[in-house]
Amino acid sequence: KQEVTQIPAALSVPEGENLVLNCSFTDSAIYNLQWFRQDPGKGLTSLLLIQSSQREQTSGRLNASLDKSSGRSTLYIAASQPGDSATYLCAAAMDSSYKLIFGSGTRLLVRP
Amino acid sequence: GAVVSQHPSWVICKSGTSVKIECRSLDFQATTMFWYRQFPKQSLMLMATSNEGSKATYEQGVEKDKFLINHASLTLSTLTVTSAHPEDSSFYICSARRDGQEQFFGPGTRLTVL
């Protein structure tokens, strides 16, 4: 059974710092991995999707990498801003149904 | 972009009543829709997978007679919580998938059962 873990559970950084959020999964046979952002009381915003054949994806200040062999993905946020404060969730799709298994999330606070 | 809406955004109901939540893909046809629930400060748990015109597939431990899912068209899926009780109070989120692999999520529905 696939398990997705995210560390750290919470992170507080000053504005401008570069930071890395970690996501690990126990079963490397994934179809894809997605990173999401969730603001309090809101739904999820898709940030990046990495196909199983890809190693990384970039969008603006965000870069996500995928290493299936080690069961890890990282989300790199460059030059963090207070507006980046949110909970970041990673999720793995395990089969052709594309059902997502979510990690528990990292709550990020970027201090002005 | 791909926009998914949910209605209502929040609902308060009395114990024993039924509540229907709609999930719509506004600018694309969704091959599959998914329903999740999220408890405070916890992650999302998949409840069921819904394909247009067929019965929903429920995850282990989810009561299909309590959480009725209807996927009437490629742009609309509904979740009905029947005979709701306080323990059903939660944040319910749907997502929709196009032909590609990416899922797009709705804004969620906050259900409070008194």
mmCIF file with all atom_site columns, C-alpha atoms in Angstrom:
data_model
loop_
_atom_site.group_PDB
_atom_site.id
_atom_site.type_symbol
_atom_site.label_atom_id
_atom_site.label_alt_id
_atom_site.label_comp_id
_atom_site.label_asym_id
_atom_site.label_entity_id
_atom_site.label_seq_id
_atom_site.pdbx_PDB_ins_code
_atom_site.Cartn_x
_atom_site.Cartn_y
_atom_site.Cartn_z
_atom_site.occupancy
_atom_site.B_iso_or_equiv
_atom_site.pdbx_formal_charge
_atom_site.auth_seq_id
_atom_site.auth_comp_id
_atom_site.auth_asym_id
_atom_site.auth_atom_id
_atom_site.pdbx_PDB_model_num
ATOM 1   C CA . LYS A 1 1   ? 0.000   0.000  0.000   1.00 0.00 ? 1   LYS A CA 1
ATOM 2   C CA . GLN A 1 2   ? 1.366   3.349  -1.067  1.00 0.00 ? 2   GLN A CA 1
ATOM 3   C CA . GLU A 1 3   ? 2.214   5.800  1.677   1.00 0.00 ? 3   GLU A CA 1
ATOM 4   C CA . VAL A 1 4   ? 3.152   9.409  1.021   1.00 0.00 ? 4   VAL A CA 1
ATOM 5   C CA . THR A 1 5   ? 5.051   11.369 3.644   1.00 0.00 ? 5   THR A CA 1
ATOM 6   C CA . GLN A 1 6   ? 5.942   15.027 3.733   1.00 0.00 ? 6   GLN A CA 1
ATOM 7   C CA . ILE A 1 7   ? 8.573   16.678 5.864   1.00 0.00 ? 7   ILE A CA 1
ATOM 8   C CA . PRO A 1 8   ? 8.751   19.048 7.524   1.00 0.00 ? 8   PRO A CA 1
ATOM 9   C CA . ALA A 1 9   ? 5.179   19.295 8.778   1.00 0.00 ? 9   ALA A CA 1
ATOM 10  C CA . ALA A 1 10  ? 5.618   23.019 9.284   1.00 0.00 ? 10  ALA A CA 1
ATOM 11  C CA . LEU A 1 11  ? 8.182   25.566 8.188   1.00 0.00 ? 11  LEU A CA 1
ATOM 12  C CA . SER A 1 12  ? 8.665   29.226 8.997   1.00 0.00 ? 12  SER A CA 1
ATOM 13  C CA . VAL A 1 13  ? 11.164  31.287 7.010   1.00 0.00 ? 13  VAL A CA 1
ATOM 14  C CA . PRO A 1 14  ? 11.940  34.970 6.473   1.00 0.00 ? 14  PRO A CA 1
ATOM 15  C CA . GLU A 1 15  ? 10.971  36.524 3.191   1.00 0.00 ? 15  GLU A CA 1
ATOM 16  C CA . GLY A 1 16  ? 13.481  36.059 0.395   1.00 0.00 ? 16  GLY A CA 1
ATOM 17  C CA . GLU A 1 17  ? 14.796  32.681 1.423   1.00 0.00 ? 17  GLU A CA 1
ATOM 18  C CA . ASN A 1 18  ? 15.016  29.757 -0.953  1.00 0.00 ? 18  ASN A CA 1
ATOM 19  C CA . LEU A 1 19  ? 13.423  26.652 0.495   1.00 0.00 ? 19  LEU A CA 1
ATOM 20  C CA . VAL A 1 20  ? 12.863  22.979 -0.189  1.00 0.00 ? 20  VAL A CA 1
ATOM 21  C CA . LEU A 1 21  ? 9.840   20.894 0.689   1.00 0.00 ? 21  LEU A CA 1
ATOM 22  C CA . ASN A 1 22  ? 10.209  17.136 0.725   1.00 0.00 ? 22  ASN A CA 1
ATOM 23  C CA . CYS A 1 23  ? 7.850   14.368 -0.303  1.00 0.00 ? 23  CYS A CA 1
ATOM 24  C CA . SER A 1 24  ? 8.590   10.653 -0.115  1.00 0.00 ? 24  SER A CA 1
ATOM 25  C CA . PHE A 1 25  ? 6.584   7.662  -1.291  1.00 0.00 ? 25  PHE A CA 1
ATOM 26  C CA . THR A 1 26  ? 6.987   3.989  -0.508  1.00 0.00 ? 26  THR A CA 1
ATOM 27  C CA . ASP A 1 27  ? 6.036   2.461  -3.864  1.00 0.00 ? 27  ASP A CA 1
ATOM 28  C CA . SER A 1 28  ? 8.105   3.725  -6.776  1.00 0.00 ? 28  SER A CA 1
ATOM 29  C CA . ALA A 1 29  ? 5.606   2.468  -9.401  1.00 0.00 ? 29  ALA A CA 1
ATOM 30  C CA . ILE A 1 30  ? 3.813   5.775  -9.701  1.00 0.00 ? 30  ILE A CA 1
ATOM 31  C CA . TYR A 1 31  ? 2.130   7.218  -12.781 1.00 0.00 ? 31  TYR A CA 1
ATOM 32  C CA . ASN A 1 32  ? 2.765   10.812 -11.821 1.00 0.00 ? 32  ASN A CA 1
ATOM 33  C CA . LEU A 1 33  ? 3.263   13.095 -8.870  1.00 0.00 ? 33  LEU A CA 1
ATOM 34  C CA . GLN A 1 34  ? 1.518   16.394 -8.330  1.00 0.00 ? 34  GLN A CA 1
ATOM 35  C CA . TRP A 1 35  ? 2.232   19.301 -6.036  1.00 0.00 ? 35  TRP A CA 1
ATOM 36  C CA . PHE A 1 36  ? -0.653  21.420 -4.778  1.00 0.00 ? 36  PHE A CA 1
ATOM 37  C CA . ARG A 1 37  ? -1.129  24.520 -2.705  1.00 0.00 ? 37  ARG A CA 1
ATOM 38  C CA . GLN A 1 38  ? -4.018  24.893 -0.264  1.00 0.00 ? 38  GLN A CA 1
ATOM 39  C CA . ASP A 1 39  ? -4.945  28.129 1.453   1.00 0.00 ? 39  ASP A CA 1
ATOM 40  C CA . PRO A 1 40  ? -6.923  27.901 4.716   1.00 0.00 ? 40  PRO A CA 1
ATOM 41  C CA . GLY A 1 41  ? -10.520 26.845 4.115   1.00 0.00 ? 41  GLY A CA 1
ATOM 42  C CA . LYS A 1 42  ? -9.985  26.661 0.379   1.00 0.00 ? 42  LYS A CA 1
ATOM 43  C CA . GLY A 1 43  ? -9.633  24.027 -2.285  1.00 0.00 ? 43  GLY A CA 1
ATOM 44  C CA . LEU A 1 44  ? -6.417  22.925 -3.933  1.00 0.00 ? 44  LEU A CA 1
ATOM 45  C CA . THR A 1 45  ? -4.476  24.771 -6.596  1.00 0.00 ? 45  THR A CA 1
ATOM 46  C CA . SER A 1 46  ? -2.366  22.586 -8.849  1.00 0.00 ? 46  SER A CA 1
ATOM 47  C CA . LEU A 1 47  ? 1.231   23.810 -8.975  1.00 0.00 ? 47  LEU A CA 1
ATOM 48  C CA . LEU A 1 48  ? 3.188   21.218 -10.895 1.00 0.00 ? 48  LEU A CA 1
ATOM 49  C CA . LEU A 1 49  ? 2.656   17.739 -12.311 1.00 0.00 ? 49  LEU A CA 1
ATOM 50  C CA . ILE A 1 50  ? 5.621   15.467 -13.003 1.00 0.00 ? 50  ILE A CA 1
ATOM 51  C CA . GLN A 1 51  ? 5.062   12.471 -15.228 1.00 0.00 ? 51  GLN A CA 1
ATOM 52  C CA . SER A 1 52  ? 6.733   9.226  -14.187 1.00 0.00 ? 52  SER A CA 1
ATOM 53  C CA . SER A 1 53  ? 9.133   9.560  -17.132 1.00 0.00 ? 53  SER A CA 1
ATOM 54  C CA . GLN A 1 54  ? 10.196  13.084 -16.171 1.00 0.00 ? 54  GLN A CA 1
ATOM 55  C CA . ARG A 1 55  ? 12.732  14.215 -13.623 1.00 0.00 ? 55  ARG A CA 1
ATOM 56  C CA . GLU A 1 56  ? 11.628  17.777 -13.049 1.00 0.00 ? 56  GLU A CA 1
ATOM 57  C CA . GLN A 1 57  ? 9.160   20.498 -13.891 1.00 0.00 ? 57  GLN A CA 1
ATOM 58  C CA . THR A 1 58  ? 9.447   24.243 -13.499 1.00 0.00 ? 58  THR A CA 1
ATOM 59  C CA . SER A 1 59  ? 6.914   27.035 -13.231 1.00 0.00 ? 59  SER A CA 1
ATOM 60  C CA . GLY A 1 60  ? 8.115   30.498 -12.335 1.00 0.00 ? 60  GLY A CA 1
ATOM 61  C CA . ARG A 1 61  ? 9.814   30.383 -8.947  1.00 0.00 ? 61  ARG A CA 1
ATOM 62  C CA . LEU A 1 62  ? 8.811   26.777 -8.425  1.00 0.00 ? 62  LEU A CA 1
ATOM 63  C CA . ASN A 1 63  ? 10.800  23.725 -9.405  1.00 0.00 ? 63  ASN A CA 1
ATOM 64  C CA . ALA A 1 64  ? 9.752   20.170 -8.628  1.00 0.00 ? 64  ALA A CA 1
ATOM 65  C CA . SER A 1 65  ? 11.975  17.150 -9.037  1.00 0.00 ? 65  SER A CA 1
ATOM 66  C CA . LEU A 1 66  ? 11.174  13.471 -9.070  1.00 0.00 ? 66  LEU A CA 1
ATOM 67  C CA . ASP A 1 67  ? 13.461  10.558 -8.271  1.00 0.00 ? 67  ASP A CA 1
ATOM 68  C CA . LYS A 1 68  ? 11.411  7.395  -8.558  1.00 0.00 ? 68  LYS A CA 1
ATOM 69  C CA . SER A 1 69  ? 14.245  5.072  -7.617  1.00 0.00 ? 69  SER A CA 1
ATOM 70  C CA . SER A 1 70  ? 14.633  6.690  -4.222  1.00 0.00 ? 70  SER A CA 1
ATOM 71  C CA . GLY A 1 71  ? 10.922  7.416  -3.819  1.00 0.00 ? 71  GLY A CA 1
ATOM 72  C CA . ARG A 1 72  ? 11.392  11.139 -3.441  1.00 0.00 ? 72  ARG A CA 1
ATOM 73  C CA . SER A 1 73  ? 10.147  14.408 -4.823  1.00 0.00 ? 73  SER A CA 1
ATOM 74  C CA . THR A 1 74  ? 11.148  17.894 -3.811  1.00 0.00 ? 74  THR A CA 1
ATOM 75  C CA . LEU A 1 75  ? 9.506   21.247 -4.343  1.00 0.00 ? 75  LEU A CA 1
ATOM 76  C CA . TYR A 1 76  ? 11.959  24.121 -4.518  1.00 0.00 ? 76  TYR A CA 1
ATOM 77  C CA . ILE A 1 77  ? 10.622  27.636 -3.955  1.00 0.00 ? 77  ILE A CA 1
ATOM 78  C CA . ALA A 1 78  ? 12.983  30.439 -4.890  1.00 0.00 ? 78  ALA A CA 1
ATOM 79  C CA . ALA A 1 79  ? 12.947  33.870 -3.285  1.00 0.00 ? 79  ALA A CA 1
ATOM 80  C CA . SER A 1 80  ? 10.003  33.131 -1.041  1.00 0.00 ? 80  SER A CA 1
ATOM 81  C CA . GLN A 1 81  ? 7.322   35.775 -0.480  1.00 0.00 ? 81  GLN A CA 1
ATOM 82  C CA . PRO A 1 82  ? 4.657   36.208 2.214   1.00 0.00 ? 82  PRO A CA 1
ATOM 83  C CA . GLY A 1 83  ? 2.076   35.313 -0.422  1.00 0.00 ? 83  GLY A CA 1
ATOM 84  C CA . ASP A 1 84  ? 3.617   31.866 -0.636  1.00 0.00 ? 84  ASP A CA 1
ATOM 85  C CA . SER A 1 85  ? 2.331   31.117 2.859   1.00 0.00 ? 85  SER A CA 1
ATOM 86  C CA . ALA A 1 86  ? -0.015  28.126 2.568   1.00 0.00 ? 86  ALA A CA 1
ATOM 87  C CA . THR A 1 87  ? -0.088  24.372 2.996   1.00 0.00 ? 87  THR A CA 1
ATOM 88  C CA . TYR A 1 88  ? 1.710   22.473 0.271   1.00 0.00 ? 88  TYR A CA 1
ATOM 89  C CA . LEU A 1 89  ? 0.557   18.966 -0.548  1.00 0.00 ? 89  LEU A CA 1
ATOM 90  C CA . CYS A 1 90  ? 2.125   16.334 -2.734  1.00 0.00 ? 90  CYS A CA 1
ATOM 91  C CA . ALA A 1 91  ? 0.110   13.468 -4.178  1.00 0.00 ? 91  ALA A CA 1
ATOM 92  C CA . ALA A 1 92  ? 1.027   10.341 -6.112  1.00 0.00 ? 92  ALA A CA 1
ATOM 93  C CA . ALA A 1 93  ? -1.106  8.691  -8.782  1.00 0.00 ? 93  ALA A CA 1
ATOM 94  C CA . MET A 1 94  ? -0.578  4.953  -8.633  1.00 0.00 ? 94  MET A CA 1
ATOM 95  C CA . ASP A 1 95  ? -2.392  3.546  -11.624 1.00 0.00 ? 95  ASP A CA 1
ATOM 96  C CA . SER A 1 96  ? -4.407  4.328  -14.716 1.00 0.00 ? 96  SER A CA 1
ATOM 97  C CA . SER A 1 97  ? -7.350  5.428  -12.601 1.00 0.00 ? 97  SER A CA 1
ATOM 98  C CA . TYR A 1 98  ? -5.165  8.370  -11.526 1.00 0.00 ? 98  TYR A CA 1
ATOM 99  C CA . LYS A 1 99  ? -6.505  8.205  -7.993  1.00 0.00 ? 99  LYS A CA 1
ATOM 100 C CA . LEU A 1 100 ? -4.288  10.410 -5.854  1.00 0.00 ? 100 LEU A CA 1
ATOM 101 C CA . ILE A 1 101 ? -2.742  9.448  -2.561  1.00 0.00 ? 101 ILE A CA 1
ATOM 102 C CA . PHE A 1 102 ? -1.917  12.564 -0.598  1.00 0.00 ? 102 PHE A CA 1
ATOM 103 C CA . GLY A 1 103 ? 0.795   13.367 1.859   1.00 0.00 ? 103 GLY A CA 1
ATOM 104 C CA . SER A 1 104 ? -0.081  15.145 5.079   1.00 0.00 ? 104 SER A CA 1
ATOM 105 C CA . GLY A 1 105 ? 1.235   18.475 3.834   1.00 0.00 ? 105 GLY A CA 1
ATOM 106 C CA . THR A 1 106 ? 3.775   21.088 4.861   1.00 0.00 ? 106 THR A CA 1
ATOM 107 C CA . ARG A 1 107 ? 2.430   24.302 6.393   1.00 0.00 ? 107 ARG A CA 1
ATOM 108 C CA . LEU A 1 108 ? 4.632   27.127 5.179   1.00 0.00 ? 108 LEU A CA 1
ATOM 109 C CA . LEU A 1 109 ? 4.809   30.566 6.743   1.00 0.00 ? 109 LEU A CA 1
ATOM 110 C CA . VAL A 1 110 ? 6.909   33.218 5.041   1.00 0.00 ? 110 VAL A CA 1
ATOM 111 C CA . ARG A 1 111 ? 7.509   36.105 7.433   1.00 0.00 ? 111 ARG A CA 1
ATOM 112 C CA . PRO A 1 112 ? 7.741   39.648 6.019   1.00 0.00 ? 112 PRO A CA 1
ATOM 113 C CA . GLY B 2 1   ? -7.487  27.265 -17.580 1.00 0.00 ? 1   GLY B CA 1
ATOM 114 C CA . ALA B 2 2   ? -9.398  24.372 -16.120 1.00 0.00 ? 2   ALA B CA 1
ATOM 115 C CA . VAL B 2 3   ? -11.998 25.526 -13.613 1.00 0.00 ? 3   VAL B CA 1
ATOM 116 C CA . VAL B 2 4   ? -13.974 23.328 -11.264 1.00 0.00 ? 4   VAL B CA 1
ATOM 117 C CA . SER B 2 5   ? -16.798 24.730 -9.180  1.00 0.00 ? 5   SER B CA 1
ATOM 118 C CA . GLN B 2 6   ? -18.657 23.369 -6.196  1.00 0.00 ? 6   GLN B CA 1
ATOM 119 C CA . HIS B 2 7   ? -22.026 24.331 -4.835  1.00 0.00 ? 7   HIS B CA 1
ATOM 120 C CA . PRO B 2 8   ? -22.794 25.140 -2.127  1.00 0.00 ? 8   PRO B CA 1
ATOM 121 C CA . SER B 2 9   ? -19.563 26.457 -0.635  1.00 0.00 ? 9   SER B CA 1
ATOM 122 C CA . TRP B 2 10  ? -20.913 25.828 2.826   1.00 0.00 ? 10  TRP B CA 1
ATOM 123 C CA . VAL B 2 11  ? -24.011 24.242 4.302   1.00 0.00 ? 11  VAL B CA 1
ATOM 124 C CA . ILE B 2 12  ? -25.434 23.754 7.782   1.00 0.00 ? 12  ILE B CA 1
ATOM 125 C CA . CYS B 2 13  ? -28.089 21.115 8.267   1.00 0.00 ? 13  CYS B CA 1
ATOM 126 C CA . LYS B 2 14  ? -29.897 19.271 10.995  1.00 0.00 ? 14  LYS B CA 1
ATOM 127 C CA . SER B 2 15  ? -29.017 15.718 11.901  1.00 0.00 ? 15  SER B CA 1
ATOM 128 C CA . GLY B 2 16  ? -31.007 13.222 9.847   1.00 0.00 ? 16  GLY B CA 1
ATOM 129 C CA . THR B 2 17  ? -31.407 15.367 6.766   1.00 0.00 ? 17  THR B CA 1
ATOM 130 C CA . SER B 2 18  ? -29.760 14.812 3.388   1.00 0.00 ? 18  SER B CA 1
ATOM 131 C CA . VAL B 2 19  ? -27.437 17.236 1.682   1.00 0.00 ? 19  VAL B CA 1
ATOM 132 C CA . LYS B 2 20  ? -26.488 17.363 -1.990  1.00 0.00 ? 20  LYS B CA 1
ATOM 133 C CA . ILE B 2 21  ? -23.195 18.852 -3.173  1.00 0.00 ? 21  ILE B CA 1
ATOM 134 C CA . GLU B 2 22  ? -22.586 19.624 -6.850  1.00 0.00 ? 22  GLU B CA 1
ATOM 135 C CA . CYS B 2 23  ? -19.268 19.537 -8.647  1.00 0.00 ? 23  CYS B CA 1
ATOM 136 C CA . ARG B 2 24  ? -18.994 21.048 -12.110 1.00 0.00 ? 24  ARG B CA 1
ATOM 137 C CA . SER B 2 25  ? -16.169 21.324 -14.599 1.00 0.00 ? 25  SER B CA 1
ATOM 138 C CA . LEU B 2 26  ? -16.845 24.700 -16.187 1.00 0.00 ? 26  LEU B CA 1
ATOM 139 C CA . ASP B 2 27  ? -14.625 24.780 -19.244 1.00 0.00 ? 27  ASP B CA 1
ATOM 140 C CA . PHE B 2 28  ? -13.787 21.180 -20.013 1.00 0.00 ? 28  PHE B CA 1
ATOM 141 C CA . GLN B 2 29  ? -15.331 17.751 -20.121 1.00 0.00 ? 29  GLN B CA 1
ATOM 142 C CA . ALA B 2 30  ? -14.177 15.610 -17.241 1.00 0.00 ? 30  ALA B CA 1
ATOM 143 C CA . THR B 2 31  ? -13.359 12.003 -17.968 1.00 0.00 ? 31  THR B CA 1
ATOM 144 C CA . THR B 2 32  ? -13.367 11.234 -14.286 1.00 0.00 ? 32  THR B CA 1
ATOM 145 C CA . MET B 2 33  ? -14.349 13.057 -11.136 1.00 0.00 ? 33  MET B CA 1
ATOM 146 C CA . PHE B 2 34  ? -13.156 12.270 -7.634  1.00 0.00 ? 34  PHE B CA 1
ATOM 147 C CA . TRP B 2 35  ? -14.626 13.065 -4.233  1.00 0.00 ? 35  TRP B CA 1
ATOM 148 C CA . TYR B 2 36  ? -12.443 13.680 -1.176  1.00 0.00 ? 36  TYR B CA 1
ATOM 149 C CA . ARG B 2 37  ? -13.076 14.640 2.406   1.00 0.00 ? 37  ARG B CA 1
ATOM 150 C CA . GLN B 2 38  ? -10.730 16.544 4.629   1.00 0.00 ? 38  GLN B CA 1
ATOM 151 C CA . PHE B 2 39  ? -10.856 16.833 8.409   1.00 0.00 ? 39  PHE B CA 1
ATOM 152 C CA . PRO B 2 40  ? -9.328  19.881 10.126  1.00 0.00 ? 40  PRO B CA 1
ATOM 153 C CA . LYS B 2 41  ? -5.563  20.023 9.809   1.00 0.00 ? 41  LYS B CA 1
ATOM 154 C CA . GLN B 2 42  ? -5.502  16.690 8.018   1.00 0.00 ? 42  GLN B CA 1
ATOM 155 C CA . SER B 2 43  ? -4.850  15.729 4.449   1.00 0.00 ? 43  SER B CA 1
ATOM 156 C CA . LEU B 2 44  ? -7.350  14.699 1.801   1.00 0.00 ? 44  LEU B CA 1
ATOM 157 C CA . MET B 2 45  ? -8.811  11.220 1.851   1.00 0.00 ? 45  MET B CA 1
ATOM 158 C CA . LEU B 2 46  ? -10.278 9.830  -1.352  1.00 0.00 ? 46  LEU B CA 1
ATOM 159 C CA . MET B 2 47  ? -13.890 8.723  -0.948  1.00 0.00 ? 47  MET B CA 1
ATOM 160 C CA . ALA B 2 48  ? -14.853 7.603  -4.432  1.00 0.00 ? 48  ALA B CA 1
ATOM 161 C CA . THR B 2 49  ? -14.078 7.749  -8.129  1.00 0.00 ? 49  THR B CA 1
ATOM 162 C CA . SER B 2 50  ? -16.867 8.749  -10.463 1.00 0.00 ? 50  SER B CA 1
ATOM 163 C CA . ASN B 2 51  ? -17.059 8.109  -14.205 1.00 0.00 ? 51  ASN B CA 1
ATOM 164 C CA . GLU B 2 52  ? -19.817 9.544  -16.357 1.00 0.00 ? 52  GLU B CA 1
ATOM 165 C CA . GLY B 2 53  ? -22.651 7.117  -16.933 1.00 0.00 ? 53  GLY B CA 1
ATOM 166 C CA . SER B 2 54  ? -21.372 4.406  -14.635 1.00 0.00 ? 54  SER B CA 1
ATOM 167 C CA . LYS B 2 55  ? -21.506 3.553  -10.972 1.00 0.00 ? 55  LYS B CA 1
ATOM 168 C CA . ALA B 2 56  ? -19.003 5.181  -8.682  1.00 0.00 ? 56  ALA B CA 1
ATOM 169 C CA . THR B 2 57  ? -16.150 3.180  -7.227  1.00 0.00 ? 57  THR B CA 1
ATOM 170 C CA . TYR B 2 58  ? -15.907 3.660  -3.479  1.00 0.00 ? 58  TYR B CA 1
ATOM 171 C CA . GLU B 2 59  ? -12.795 3.397  -1.372  1.00 0.00 ? 59  GLU B CA 1
ATOM 172 C CA . GLN B 2 60  ? -12.612 0.878  1.417   1.00 0.00 ? 60  GLN B CA 1
ATOM 173 C CA . GLY B 2 61  ? -14.514 2.008  4.466   1.00 0.00 ? 61  GLY B CA 1
ATOM 174 C CA . VAL B 2 62  ? -16.746 4.505  2.636   1.00 0.00 ? 62  VAL B CA 1
ATOM 175 C CA . GLU B 2 63  ? -20.436 3.649  2.858   1.00 0.00 ? 63  GLU B CA 1
ATOM 176 C CA . LYS B 2 64  ? -21.904 3.829  -0.632  1.00 0.00 ? 64  LYS B CA 1
ATOM 177 C CA . ASP B 2 65  ? -25.466 3.970  0.695   1.00 0.00 ? 65  ASP B CA 1
ATOM 178 C CA . LYS B 2 66  ? -24.609 6.966  2.820   1.00 0.00 ? 66  LYS B CA 1
ATOM 179 C CA . PHE B 2 67  ? -22.579 8.880  0.274   1.00 0.00 ? 67  PHE B CA 1
ATOM 180 C CA . LEU B 2 68  ? -24.520 8.682  -2.979  1.00 0.00 ? 68  LEU B CA 1
ATOM 181 C CA . ILE B 2 69  ? -22.627 9.762  -6.061  1.00 0.00 ? 69  ILE B CA 1
ATOM 182 C CA . ASN B 2 70  ? -24.232 10.509 -9.394  1.00 0.00 ? 70  ASN B CA 1
ATOM 183 C CA . HIS B 2 71  ? -22.220 11.439 -12.465 1.00 0.00 ? 71  HIS B CA 1
ATOM 184 C CA . ALA B 2 72  ? -24.947 12.464 -14.880 1.00 0.00 ? 72  ALA B CA 1
ATOM 185 C CA . SER B 2 73  ? -22.816 14.209 -17.483 1.00 0.00 ? 73  SER B CA 1
ATOM 186 C CA . LEU B 2 74  ? -19.212 14.928 -18.409 1.00 0.00 ? 74  LEU B CA 1
ATOM 187 C CA . THR B 2 75  ? -19.403 18.198 -16.521 1.00 0.00 ? 75  THR B CA 1
ATOM 188 C CA . LEU B 2 76  ? -21.456 17.377 -13.432 1.00 0.00 ? 76  LEU B CA 1
ATOM 189 C CA . SER B 2 77  ? -21.100 15.020 -10.498 1.00 0.00 ? 77  SER B CA 1
ATOM 190 C CA . THR B 2 78  ? -23.125 15.170 -7.305  1.00 0.00 ? 78  THR B CA 1
ATOM 191 C CA . LEU B 2 79  ? -22.460 13.832 -3.834  1.00 0.00 ? 79  LEU B CA 1
ATOM 192 C CA . THR B 2 80  ? -25.449 13.336 -1.553  1.00 0.00 ? 80  THR B CA 1
ATOM 193 C CA . VAL B 2 81  ? -24.821 12.777 2.127   1.00 0.00 ? 81  VAL B CA 1
ATOM 194 C CA . THR B 2 82  ? -27.877 10.881 3.285   1.00 0.00 ? 82  THR B CA 1
ATOM 195 C CA . SER B 2 83  ? -29.191 11.026 6.851   1.00 0.00 ? 83  SER B CA 1
ATOM 196 C CA . ALA B 2 84  ? -26.302 13.231 7.855   1.00 0.00 ? 84  ALA B CA 1
ATOM 197 C CA . HIS B 2 85  ? -24.958 13.076 11.398  1.00 0.00 ? 85  HIS B CA 1
ATOM 198 C CA . PRO B 2 86  ? -22.502 15.328 13.231  1.00 0.00 ? 86  PRO B CA 1
ATOM 199 C CA . GLU B 2 87  ? -19.625 12.959 12.464  1.00 0.00 ? 87  GLU B CA 1
ATOM 200 C CA . ASP B 2 88  ? -20.212 13.648 8.754   1.00 0.00 ? 88  ASP B CA 1
ATOM 201 C CA . SER B 2 89  ? -19.236 17.266 9.306   1.00 0.00 ? 89  SER B CA 1
ATOM 202 C CA . SER B 2 90  ? -16.192 17.846 7.154   1.00 0.00 ? 90  SER B CA 1
ATOM 203 C CA . PHE B 2 91  ? -14.745 19.673 4.180   1.00 0.00 ? 91  PHE B CA 1
ATOM 204 C CA . TYR B 2 92  ? -15.712 17.896 0.972   1.00 0.00 ? 92  TYR B CA 1
ATOM 205 C CA . ILE B 2 93  ? -13.637 18.555 -2.144  1.00 0.00 ? 93  ILE B CA 1
ATOM 206 C CA . CYS B 2 94  ? -14.124 17.277 -5.657  1.00 0.00 ? 94  CYS B CA 1
ATOM 207 C CA . SER B 2 95  ? -11.660 17.095 -8.500  1.00 0.00 ? 95  SER B CA 1
ATOM 208 C CA . ALA B 2 96  ? -12.011 16.556 -12.208 1.00 0.00 ? 96  ALA B CA 1
ATOM 209 C CA . ARG B 2 97  ? -9.635  15.012 -14.689 1.00 0.00 ? 97  ARG B CA 1
ATOM 210 C CA . ARG B 2 98  ? -9.453  15.697 -18.403 1.00 0.00 ? 98  ARG B CA 1
ATOM 211 C CA . ASP B 2 99  ? -7.939  13.265 -20.852 1.00 0.00 ? 99  ASP B CA 1
ATOM 212 C CA . GLY B 2 100 ? -4.543  14.075 -19.447 1.00 0.00 ? 100 GLY B CA 1
ATOM 213 C CA . GLN B 2 101 ? -3.330  13.111 -16.027 1.00 0.00 ? 101 GLN B CA 1
ATOM 214 C CA . GLU B 2 102 ? -3.689  16.368 -14.174 1.00 0.00 ? 102 GLU B CA 1
ATOM 215 C CA . GLN B 2 103 ? -6.515  16.789 -11.706 1.00 0.00 ? 103 GLN B CA 1
ATOM 216 C CA . PHE B 2 104 ? -8.191  20.118 -11.057 1.00 0.00 ? 104 PHE B CA 1
ATOM 217 C CA . PHE B 2 105 ? -9.855  20.723 -7.739  1.00 0.00 ? 105 PHE B CA 1
ATOM 218 C CA . GLY B 2 106 ? -12.981 22.555 -6.711  1.00 0.00 ? 106 GLY B CA 1
ATOM 219 C CA . PRO B 2 107 ? -13.008 25.121 -3.901  1.00 0.00 ? 107 PRO B CA 1
ATOM 220 C CA . GLY B 2 108 ? -14.590 22.696 -1.457  1.00 0.00 ? 108 GLY B CA 1
ATOM 221 C CA . THR B 2 109 ? -17.842 22.534 0.509   1.00 0.00 ? 109 THR B CA 1
ATOM 222 C CA . ARG B 2 110 ? -17.894 22.942 4.273   1.00 0.00 ? 110 ARG B CA 1
ATOM 223 C CA . LEU B 2 111 ? -20.618 20.718 5.764   1.00 0.00 ? 111 LEU B CA 1
ATOM 224 C CA . THR B 2 112 ? -21.711 21.229 9.352   1.00 0.00 ? 112 THR B CA 1
ATOM 225 C CA . VAL B 2 113 ? -24.310 18.873 10.767  1.00 0.00 ? 113 VAL B CA 1
ATOM 226 C CA . LEU B 2 114 ? -25.975 20.045 13.961  1.00 0.00 ? 114 LEU B CA 1
#
